[in-house]
Short mmCIF file of C-alpha atoms in Angstrom, two decimals:
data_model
loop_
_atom_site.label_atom_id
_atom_site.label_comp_id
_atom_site.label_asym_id
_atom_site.label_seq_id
_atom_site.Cartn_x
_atom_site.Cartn_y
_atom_site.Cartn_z
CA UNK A 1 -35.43 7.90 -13.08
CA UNK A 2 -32.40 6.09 -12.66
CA UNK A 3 -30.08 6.00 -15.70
CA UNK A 4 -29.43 2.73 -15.11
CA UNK A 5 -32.35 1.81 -17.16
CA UNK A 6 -31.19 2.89 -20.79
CA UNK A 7 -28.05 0.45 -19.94
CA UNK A 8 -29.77 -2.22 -18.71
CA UNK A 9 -32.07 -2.41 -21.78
CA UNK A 10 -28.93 -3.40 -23.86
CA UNK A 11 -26.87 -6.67 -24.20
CA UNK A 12 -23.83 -6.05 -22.80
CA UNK A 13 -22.01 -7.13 -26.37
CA UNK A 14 -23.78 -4.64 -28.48
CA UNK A 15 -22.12 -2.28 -30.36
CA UNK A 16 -22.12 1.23 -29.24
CA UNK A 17 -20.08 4.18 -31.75
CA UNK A 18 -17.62 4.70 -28.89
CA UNK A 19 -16.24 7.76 -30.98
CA UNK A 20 -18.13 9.35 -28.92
CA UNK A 21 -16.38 10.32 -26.21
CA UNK A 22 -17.16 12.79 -23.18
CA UNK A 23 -15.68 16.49 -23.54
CA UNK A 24 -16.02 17.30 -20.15
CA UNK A 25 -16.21 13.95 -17.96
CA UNK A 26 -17.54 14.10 -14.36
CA UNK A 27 -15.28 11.83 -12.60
CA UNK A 28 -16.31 9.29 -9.94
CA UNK A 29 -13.58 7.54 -7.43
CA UNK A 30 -15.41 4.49 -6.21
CA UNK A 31 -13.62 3.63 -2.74
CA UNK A 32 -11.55 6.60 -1.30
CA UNK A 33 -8.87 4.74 0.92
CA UNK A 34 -5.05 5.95 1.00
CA UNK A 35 -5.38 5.53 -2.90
CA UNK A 36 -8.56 6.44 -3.44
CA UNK A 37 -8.01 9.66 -2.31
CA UNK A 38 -4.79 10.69 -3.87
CA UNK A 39 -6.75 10.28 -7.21
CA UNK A 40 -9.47 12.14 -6.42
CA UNK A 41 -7.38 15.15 -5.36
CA UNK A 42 -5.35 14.71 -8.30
CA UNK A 43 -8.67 14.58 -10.87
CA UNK A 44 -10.63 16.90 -8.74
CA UNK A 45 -7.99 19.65 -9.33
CA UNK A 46 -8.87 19.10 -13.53
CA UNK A 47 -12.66 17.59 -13.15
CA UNK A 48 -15.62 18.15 -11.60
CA UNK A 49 -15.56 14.80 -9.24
CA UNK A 50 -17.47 12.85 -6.71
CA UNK A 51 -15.68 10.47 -3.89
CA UNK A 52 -17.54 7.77 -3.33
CA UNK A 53 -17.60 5.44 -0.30
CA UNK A 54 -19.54 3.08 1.83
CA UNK A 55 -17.85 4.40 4.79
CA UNK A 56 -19.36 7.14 6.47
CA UNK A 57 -16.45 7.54 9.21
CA UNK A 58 -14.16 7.67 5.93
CA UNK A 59 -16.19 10.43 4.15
CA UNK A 60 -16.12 12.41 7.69
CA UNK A 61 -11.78 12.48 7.83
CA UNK A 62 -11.73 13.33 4.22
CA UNK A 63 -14.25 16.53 4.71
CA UNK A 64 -11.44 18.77 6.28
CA UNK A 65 -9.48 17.75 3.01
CA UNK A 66 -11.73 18.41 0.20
CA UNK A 67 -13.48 20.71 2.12
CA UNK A 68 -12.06 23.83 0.16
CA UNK A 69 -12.28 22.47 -3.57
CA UNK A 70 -15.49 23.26 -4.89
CA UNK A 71 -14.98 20.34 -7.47
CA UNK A 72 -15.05 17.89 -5.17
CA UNK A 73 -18.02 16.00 -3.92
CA UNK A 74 -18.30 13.44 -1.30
CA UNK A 75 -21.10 11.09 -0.46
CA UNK A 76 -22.08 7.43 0.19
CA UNK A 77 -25.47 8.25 -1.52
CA UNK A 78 -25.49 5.70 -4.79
CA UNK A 79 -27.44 8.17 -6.70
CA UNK A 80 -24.56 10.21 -7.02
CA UNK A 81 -22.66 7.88 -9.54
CA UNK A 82 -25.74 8.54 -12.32
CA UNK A 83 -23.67 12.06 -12.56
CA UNK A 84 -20.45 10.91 -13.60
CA UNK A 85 -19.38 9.98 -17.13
CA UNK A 86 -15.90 8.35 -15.83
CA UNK A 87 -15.36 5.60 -12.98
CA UNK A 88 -12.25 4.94 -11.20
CA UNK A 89 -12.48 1.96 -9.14
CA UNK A 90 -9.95 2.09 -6.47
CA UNK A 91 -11.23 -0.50 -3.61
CA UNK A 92 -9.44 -3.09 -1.51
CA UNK A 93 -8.21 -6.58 -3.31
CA UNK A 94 -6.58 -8.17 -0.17
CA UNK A 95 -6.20 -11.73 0.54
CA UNK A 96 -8.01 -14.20 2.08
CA UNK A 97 -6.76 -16.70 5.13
CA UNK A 98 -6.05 -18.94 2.34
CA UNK A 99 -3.68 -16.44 1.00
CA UNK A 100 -5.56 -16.81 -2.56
CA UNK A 101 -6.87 -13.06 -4.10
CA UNK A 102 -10.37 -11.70 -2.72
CA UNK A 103 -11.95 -9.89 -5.83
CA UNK A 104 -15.28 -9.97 -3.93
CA UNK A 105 -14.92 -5.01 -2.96
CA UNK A 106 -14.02 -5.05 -6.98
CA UNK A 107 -16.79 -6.96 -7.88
CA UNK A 108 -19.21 -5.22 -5.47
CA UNK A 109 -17.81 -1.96 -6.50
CA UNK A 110 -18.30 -3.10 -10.39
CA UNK A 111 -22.09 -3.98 -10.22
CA UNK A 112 -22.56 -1.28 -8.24
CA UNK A 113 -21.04 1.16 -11.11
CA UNK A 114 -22.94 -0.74 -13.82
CA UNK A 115 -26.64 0.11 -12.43
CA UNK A 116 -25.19 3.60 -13.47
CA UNK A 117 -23.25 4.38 -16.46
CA UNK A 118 -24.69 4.57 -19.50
CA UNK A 119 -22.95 3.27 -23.08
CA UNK A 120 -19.78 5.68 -23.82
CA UNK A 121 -18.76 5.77 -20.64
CA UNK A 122 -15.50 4.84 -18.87
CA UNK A 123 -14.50 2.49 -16.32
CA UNK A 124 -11.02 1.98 -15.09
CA UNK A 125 -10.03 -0.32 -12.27
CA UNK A 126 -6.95 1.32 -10.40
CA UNK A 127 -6.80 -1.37 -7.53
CA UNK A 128 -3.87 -4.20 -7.81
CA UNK A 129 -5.07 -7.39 -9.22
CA UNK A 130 -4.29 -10.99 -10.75
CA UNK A 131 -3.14 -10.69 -14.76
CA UNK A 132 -5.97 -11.16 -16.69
CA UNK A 133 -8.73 -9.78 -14.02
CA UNK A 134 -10.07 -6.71 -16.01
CA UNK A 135 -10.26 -8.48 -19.36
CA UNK A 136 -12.63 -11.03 -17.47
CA UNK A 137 -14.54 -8.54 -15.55
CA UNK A 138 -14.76 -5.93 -18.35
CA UNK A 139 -14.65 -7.95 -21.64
CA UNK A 140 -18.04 -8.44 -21.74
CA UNK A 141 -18.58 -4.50 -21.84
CA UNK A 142 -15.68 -3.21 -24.28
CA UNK A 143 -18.06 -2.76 -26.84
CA UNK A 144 -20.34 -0.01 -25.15
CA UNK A 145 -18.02 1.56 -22.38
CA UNK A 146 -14.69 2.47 -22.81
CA UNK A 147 -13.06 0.02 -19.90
CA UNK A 148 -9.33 0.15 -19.21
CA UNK A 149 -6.91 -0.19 -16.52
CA UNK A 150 -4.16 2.11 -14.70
CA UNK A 151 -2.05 0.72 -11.76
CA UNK A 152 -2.13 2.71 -8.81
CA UNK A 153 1.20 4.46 -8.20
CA UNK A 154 0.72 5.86 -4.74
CA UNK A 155 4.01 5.47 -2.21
CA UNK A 156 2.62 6.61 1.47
CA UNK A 157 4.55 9.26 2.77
CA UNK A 158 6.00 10.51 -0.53
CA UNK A 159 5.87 14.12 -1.40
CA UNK A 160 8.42 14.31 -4.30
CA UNK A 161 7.48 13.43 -7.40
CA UNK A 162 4.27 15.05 -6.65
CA UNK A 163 1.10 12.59 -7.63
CA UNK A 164 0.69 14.28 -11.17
CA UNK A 165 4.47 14.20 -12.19
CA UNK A 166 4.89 10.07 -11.57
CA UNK A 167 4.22 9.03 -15.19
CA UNK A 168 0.61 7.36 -15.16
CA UNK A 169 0.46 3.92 -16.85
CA UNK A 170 -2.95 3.30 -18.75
CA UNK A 171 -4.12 0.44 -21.34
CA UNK A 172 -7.65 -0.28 -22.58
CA UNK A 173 -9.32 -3.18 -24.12
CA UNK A 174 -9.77 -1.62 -27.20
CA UNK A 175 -7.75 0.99 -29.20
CA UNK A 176 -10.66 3.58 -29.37
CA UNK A 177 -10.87 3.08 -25.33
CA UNK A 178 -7.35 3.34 -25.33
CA UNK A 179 -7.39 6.91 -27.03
CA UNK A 180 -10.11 8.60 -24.70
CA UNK A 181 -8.84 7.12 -21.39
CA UNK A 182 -5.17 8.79 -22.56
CA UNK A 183 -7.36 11.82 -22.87
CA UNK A 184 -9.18 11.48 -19.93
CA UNK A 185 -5.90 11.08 -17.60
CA UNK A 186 -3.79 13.38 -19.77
CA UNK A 187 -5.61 16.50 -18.19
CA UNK A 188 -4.00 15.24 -14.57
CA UNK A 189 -1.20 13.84 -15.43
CA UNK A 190 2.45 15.46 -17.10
CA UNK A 191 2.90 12.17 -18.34
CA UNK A 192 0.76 9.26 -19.60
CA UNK A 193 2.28 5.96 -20.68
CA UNK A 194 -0.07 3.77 -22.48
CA UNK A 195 0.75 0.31 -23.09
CA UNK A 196 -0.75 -2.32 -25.48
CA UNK A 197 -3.48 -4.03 -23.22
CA UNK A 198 -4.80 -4.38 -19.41
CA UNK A 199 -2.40 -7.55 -19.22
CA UNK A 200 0.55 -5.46 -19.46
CA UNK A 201 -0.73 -2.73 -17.26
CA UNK A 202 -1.70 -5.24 -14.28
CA UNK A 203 1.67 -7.49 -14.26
CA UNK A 204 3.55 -4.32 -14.58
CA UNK A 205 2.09 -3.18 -11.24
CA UNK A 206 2.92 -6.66 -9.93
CA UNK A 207 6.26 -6.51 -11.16
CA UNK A 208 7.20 -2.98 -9.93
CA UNK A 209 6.57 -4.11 -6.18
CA UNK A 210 7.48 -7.51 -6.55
CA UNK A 211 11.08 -6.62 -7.51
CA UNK A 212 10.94 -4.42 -4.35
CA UNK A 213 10.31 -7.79 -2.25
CA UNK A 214 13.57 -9.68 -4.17
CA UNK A 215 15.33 -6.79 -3.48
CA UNK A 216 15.16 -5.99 0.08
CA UNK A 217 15.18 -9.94 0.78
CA UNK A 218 18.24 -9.63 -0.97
CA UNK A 219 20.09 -6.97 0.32
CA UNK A 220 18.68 -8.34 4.16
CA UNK A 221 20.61 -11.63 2.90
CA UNK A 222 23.67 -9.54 2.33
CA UNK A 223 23.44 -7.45 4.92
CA UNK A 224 23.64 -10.68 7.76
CA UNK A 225 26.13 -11.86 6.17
CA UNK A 226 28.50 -8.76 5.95
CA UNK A 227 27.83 -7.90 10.09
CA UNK A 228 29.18 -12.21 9.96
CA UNK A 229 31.91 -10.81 8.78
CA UNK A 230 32.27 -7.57 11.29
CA UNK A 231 31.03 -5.20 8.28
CA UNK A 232 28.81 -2.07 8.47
CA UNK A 233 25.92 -3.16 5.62
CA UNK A 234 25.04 0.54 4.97
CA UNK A 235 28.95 0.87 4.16
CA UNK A 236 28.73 -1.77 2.22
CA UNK A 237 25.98 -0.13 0.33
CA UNK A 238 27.43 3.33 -0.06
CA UNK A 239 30.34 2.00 -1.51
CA UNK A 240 28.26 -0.12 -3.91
CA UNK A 241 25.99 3.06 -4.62
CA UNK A 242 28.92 4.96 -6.49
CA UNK A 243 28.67 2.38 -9.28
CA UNK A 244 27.36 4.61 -11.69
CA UNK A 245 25.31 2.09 -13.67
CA UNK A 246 23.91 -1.59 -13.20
CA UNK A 247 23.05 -1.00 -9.61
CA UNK A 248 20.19 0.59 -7.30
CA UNK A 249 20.42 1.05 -3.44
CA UNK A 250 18.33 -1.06 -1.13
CA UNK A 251 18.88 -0.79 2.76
CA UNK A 252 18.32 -3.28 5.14
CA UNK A 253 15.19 -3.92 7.57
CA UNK A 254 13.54 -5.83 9.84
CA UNK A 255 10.95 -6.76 6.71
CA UNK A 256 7.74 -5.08 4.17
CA UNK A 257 4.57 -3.77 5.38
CA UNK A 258 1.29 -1.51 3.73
CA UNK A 259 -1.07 -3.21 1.23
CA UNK A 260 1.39 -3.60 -1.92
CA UNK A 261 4.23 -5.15 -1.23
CA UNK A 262 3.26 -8.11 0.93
CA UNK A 263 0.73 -9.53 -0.95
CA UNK A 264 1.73 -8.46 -3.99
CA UNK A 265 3.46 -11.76 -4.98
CA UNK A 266 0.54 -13.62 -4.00
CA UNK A 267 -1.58 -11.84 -7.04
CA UNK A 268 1.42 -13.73 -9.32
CA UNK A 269 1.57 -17.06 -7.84
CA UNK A 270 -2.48 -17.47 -8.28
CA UNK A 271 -1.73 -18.02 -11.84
CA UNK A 272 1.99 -18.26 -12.34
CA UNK A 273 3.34 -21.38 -10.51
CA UNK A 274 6.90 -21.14 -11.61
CA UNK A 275 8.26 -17.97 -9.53
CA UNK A 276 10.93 -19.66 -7.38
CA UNK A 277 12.60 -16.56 -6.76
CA UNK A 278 10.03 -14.73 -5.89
CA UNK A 279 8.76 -17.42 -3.54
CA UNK A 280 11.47 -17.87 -1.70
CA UNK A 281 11.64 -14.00 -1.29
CA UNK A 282 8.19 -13.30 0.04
CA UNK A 283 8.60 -16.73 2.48
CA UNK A 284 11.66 -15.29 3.57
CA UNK A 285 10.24 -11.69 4.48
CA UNK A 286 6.88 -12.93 5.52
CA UNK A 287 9.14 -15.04 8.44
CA UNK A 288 12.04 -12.13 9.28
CA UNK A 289 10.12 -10.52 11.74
CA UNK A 290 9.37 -13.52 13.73
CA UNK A 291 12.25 -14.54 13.68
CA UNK A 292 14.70 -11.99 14.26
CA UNK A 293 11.89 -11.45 17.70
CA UNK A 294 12.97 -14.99 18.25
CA UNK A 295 16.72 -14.04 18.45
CA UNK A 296 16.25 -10.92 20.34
CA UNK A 297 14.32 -12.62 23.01
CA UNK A 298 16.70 -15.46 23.12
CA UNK A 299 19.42 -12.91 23.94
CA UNK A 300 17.36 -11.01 26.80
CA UNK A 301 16.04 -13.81 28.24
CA UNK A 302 19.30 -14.95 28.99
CA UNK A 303 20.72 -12.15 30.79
CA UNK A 304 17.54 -10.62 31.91
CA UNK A 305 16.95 -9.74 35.79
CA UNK A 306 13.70 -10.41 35.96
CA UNK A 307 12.64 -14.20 36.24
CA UNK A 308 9.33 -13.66 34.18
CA UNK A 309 11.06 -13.08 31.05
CA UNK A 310 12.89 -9.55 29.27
CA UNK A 311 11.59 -6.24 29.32
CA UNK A 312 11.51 -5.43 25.80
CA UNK A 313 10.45 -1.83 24.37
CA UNK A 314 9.05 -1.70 20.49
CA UNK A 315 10.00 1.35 19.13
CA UNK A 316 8.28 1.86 15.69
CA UNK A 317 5.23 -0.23 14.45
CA UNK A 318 3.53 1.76 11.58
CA UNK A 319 4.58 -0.31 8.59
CA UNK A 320 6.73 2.45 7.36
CA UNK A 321 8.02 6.00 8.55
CA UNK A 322 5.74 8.69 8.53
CA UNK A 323 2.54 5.92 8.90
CA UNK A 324 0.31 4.94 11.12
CA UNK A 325 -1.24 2.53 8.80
CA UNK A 326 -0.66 -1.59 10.67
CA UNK A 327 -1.24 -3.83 7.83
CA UNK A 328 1.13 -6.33 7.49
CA UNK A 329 3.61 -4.32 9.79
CA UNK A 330 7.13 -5.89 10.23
CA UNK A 331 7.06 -3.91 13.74
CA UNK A 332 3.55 -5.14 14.72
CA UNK A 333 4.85 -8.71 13.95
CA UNK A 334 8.11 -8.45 15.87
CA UNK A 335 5.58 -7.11 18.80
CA UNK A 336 3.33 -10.31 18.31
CA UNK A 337 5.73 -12.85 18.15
CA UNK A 338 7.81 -11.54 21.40
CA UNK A 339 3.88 -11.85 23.07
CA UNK A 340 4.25 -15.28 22.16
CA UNK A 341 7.80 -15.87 23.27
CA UNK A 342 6.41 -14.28 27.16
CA UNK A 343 8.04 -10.76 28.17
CA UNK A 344 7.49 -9.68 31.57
CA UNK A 345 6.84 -6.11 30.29
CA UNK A 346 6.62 -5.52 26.33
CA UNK A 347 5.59 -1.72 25.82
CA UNK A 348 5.67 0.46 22.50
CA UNK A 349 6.68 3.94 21.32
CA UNK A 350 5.35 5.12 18.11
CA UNK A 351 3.82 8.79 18.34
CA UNK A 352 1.82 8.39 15.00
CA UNK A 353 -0.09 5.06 16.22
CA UNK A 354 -2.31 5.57 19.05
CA UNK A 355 -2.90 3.34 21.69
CA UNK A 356 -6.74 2.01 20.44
CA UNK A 357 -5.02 0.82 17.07
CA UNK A 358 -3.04 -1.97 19.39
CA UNK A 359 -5.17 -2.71 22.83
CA UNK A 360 -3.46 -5.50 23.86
CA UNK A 361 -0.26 -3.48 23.91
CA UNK A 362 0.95 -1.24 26.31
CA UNK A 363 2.25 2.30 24.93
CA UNK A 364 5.00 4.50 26.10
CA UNK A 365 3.84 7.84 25.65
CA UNK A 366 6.55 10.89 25.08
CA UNK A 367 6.99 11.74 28.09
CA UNK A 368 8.18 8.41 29.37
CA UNK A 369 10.60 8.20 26.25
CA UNK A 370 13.80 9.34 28.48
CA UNK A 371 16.71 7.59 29.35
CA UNK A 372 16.70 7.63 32.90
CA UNK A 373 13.23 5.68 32.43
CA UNK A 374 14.27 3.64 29.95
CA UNK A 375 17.29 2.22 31.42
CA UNK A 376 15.31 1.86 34.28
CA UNK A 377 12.45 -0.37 33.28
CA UNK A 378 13.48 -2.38 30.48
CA UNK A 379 16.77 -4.98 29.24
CA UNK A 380 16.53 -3.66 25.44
CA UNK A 381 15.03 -1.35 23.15
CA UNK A 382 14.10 -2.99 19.48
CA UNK A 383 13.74 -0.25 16.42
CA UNK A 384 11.64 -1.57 14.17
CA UNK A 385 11.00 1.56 12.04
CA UNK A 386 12.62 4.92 12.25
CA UNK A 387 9.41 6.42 13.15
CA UNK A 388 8.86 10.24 12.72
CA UNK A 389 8.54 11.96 15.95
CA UNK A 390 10.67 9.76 17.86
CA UNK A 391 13.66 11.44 19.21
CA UNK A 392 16.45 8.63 18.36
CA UNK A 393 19.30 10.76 20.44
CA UNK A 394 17.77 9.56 23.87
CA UNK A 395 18.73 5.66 22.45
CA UNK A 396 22.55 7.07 22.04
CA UNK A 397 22.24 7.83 25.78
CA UNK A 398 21.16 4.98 27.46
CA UNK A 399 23.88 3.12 29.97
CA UNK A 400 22.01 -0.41 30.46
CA UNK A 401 19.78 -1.05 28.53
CA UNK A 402 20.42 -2.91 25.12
CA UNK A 403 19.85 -1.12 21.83
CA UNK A 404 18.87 -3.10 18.77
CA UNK A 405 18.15 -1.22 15.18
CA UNK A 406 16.44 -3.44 12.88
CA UNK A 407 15.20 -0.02 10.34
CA UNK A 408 18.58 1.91 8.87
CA UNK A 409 16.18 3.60 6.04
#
């Protein structure tokens, strides 16, 4: 009999004693993605825990990872969540065409979770949303699970801090809530922050990454400027680096890419109108990659042999280095936009991304990454991210063709 029963027989503003908290939770991570599975190795290190997903070609990667700890569970069985005594909802909330939030995974993955817990239970929503989104969602439940909510952290890529030494923001809807969910994430992580309410918790996620989008627009901004003036930016930086206070580093790029960052800001405008700065920012990144392709093309096209339009080789489209991972890539978009400008040959190199991620784009496997070859077959090589694997010497060797570094990270 599904436990779902003894739940549903209540009103979901009854009063439960939530004093009564769980001394040994089972954990469940509803949607194991990128972040979804960071937290499950981090809890399933302290907890017995179960990854859940609808994705059975998911599940199948993660087996060679979790396959050696014996806490760890995974399954897309449903039946699975009546063992756990803690949620952690960690699902997609992307954006529609309409570049307004889609809530409709968290939502899924929230009635989902509800035909299963029963009262004194805990449900925290880890994925990025709009201020104000677990109070609606969860309010109506604060009085017989404990309901809270702690911002991702995850940075693909990063090994240092390790997962369980970035301090772990949490916040509840109620103080009682408040004190078990500290409990329940103080096991995992060295340190817990806990902040007043969910409100505080979700715009500080928003405002973490959105600063990151200000910042790089910024220092992009800068950056053209000081090469106007026949300046090396990341000398520019350096020097600006050894202030000792009142001042962080950001290097230049061709833009921002991965789930957080780029659509970050959108989360903030769907109920804060009046973020000029911010707006301006994300317009201004959202349209660098386009149009810095724009000015490269305009420059090969006009001294390009071939009649048909530049040879132009991609090097780098993972959003970031060290990732395979497309969405919202600054490299894929340079790639896309110099389709639509007409190349006679546009090719890639990126050893992490494999040819079936882009079909409609031809890739230049190792081999062919020399520069006899490359001088040979193409007018100018754009670096859109300092890819790992890519051997960058072979650029510093090329005789003819053109050499243009958009990623100094």
């Amino acid at each position: 009999m599904s436990r779902n029963n003894s739940f549903s027989t209540m009103q979901r503003n009854d009063s439960f004693d939530l004093t009564l908290a769980h001394h040994d939770h089972v954990v469940c991570v509803v949607g194991v993605g990128y972040v979804g599975e960071h937290l499950l190795r981090s809890f399933g290190t302290c907890y017995q825990s179960i990854g859940f997903d609808i994705s059975v070609q998911r599940l199948a990667q993660l087996q060679p990872v979790f396959g050696h700890m014996p806490n760890v569970t995974l399954t897309n069985d449903e039946s699975y969540l009546d063992r756990a005594t803690a949620y952690l909802i960690s699902v997609p909330t992307l954006l529609k065409a309409d570049n307004t939030v889609d809530l409709s995974h968290l939502i899924s993955a929230l009635a989902m979770v509800l035909k299963h817990v029963q009262p004194g239970n805990t449900i925290v929503i880890e994925s990025s949303v709009q201020v104000g989104t677990t109070r609606q969602i969860l309010g109506p439940y604060q009085n017989i699970l404990h309901c809270g909510m702690s911002p991702e952290r995850v940075d693909p890529g990063r090994t240092f801090p390790t997962a369980q030494q970035i301090p772990k923001i949490i916040s509840a809807l109620t103080p009682a809530s408040n004190s078990i969910i500290h409990k329940l994430y103080a096991r995992v992580f060295e340190q817990v922050v806990p902040v007043s309410k969910p409100e505080v918790a979700e715009m500080t996620k928003l405002f973490e990454n959105c600063y990151r989008m200000v910042n790089i627009a910024y220092v992009n901004e800068m950056s053209d400027a000081a090469r106007a003036h026949g300046i090396d930016p990341n000398e520019m930086i350096d020097a600006a680096a050894t202030k000792p206070y009142g001042y962080q580093a950001f290097r230049p790029g061709l833009g921002v890419g991965g789930h957080c960052i780029p659509v970050n800001p959108f989360y903030l405008f769907s109920n804060n109108p009046n973020l000029p700065v911010l707006k301006r920012a994300t317009k201004l990144m959202r349209n660098r990659p386009a149009a810095l392709a724009k000015k490269l093309h305009r420059r090969c096209a006009a001294r390009a042999a071939c009649p048909t339009g530049p040879r132009i080789l991609v090097v780098g489209i993972g959003f970031k280095p060290g990732q395979s991972v497309l969405s919202y890539s600054p490299g894929l978009a340079f790639a896309t936009e110099l389709q639509r400008l007409g190349c006679s040959r546009l090719v890639f190199h990126d050893p992490l991304v494999e040819q079936a991620q882009v079909p409609w784009l031809e890739k230049l496997d190792h081999a062919g990454f020399h520069p006899g070859r490359l001088d040979l077959e193409f007018d100018a090589v754009a670096v859109c991210t300092r890819q790992h694997g890519v051997d960058f010497t072979v650029l510093d060797k090329l005789r003819h063709c053109r050499v243009k570094t958009f990623d100094t990270a």
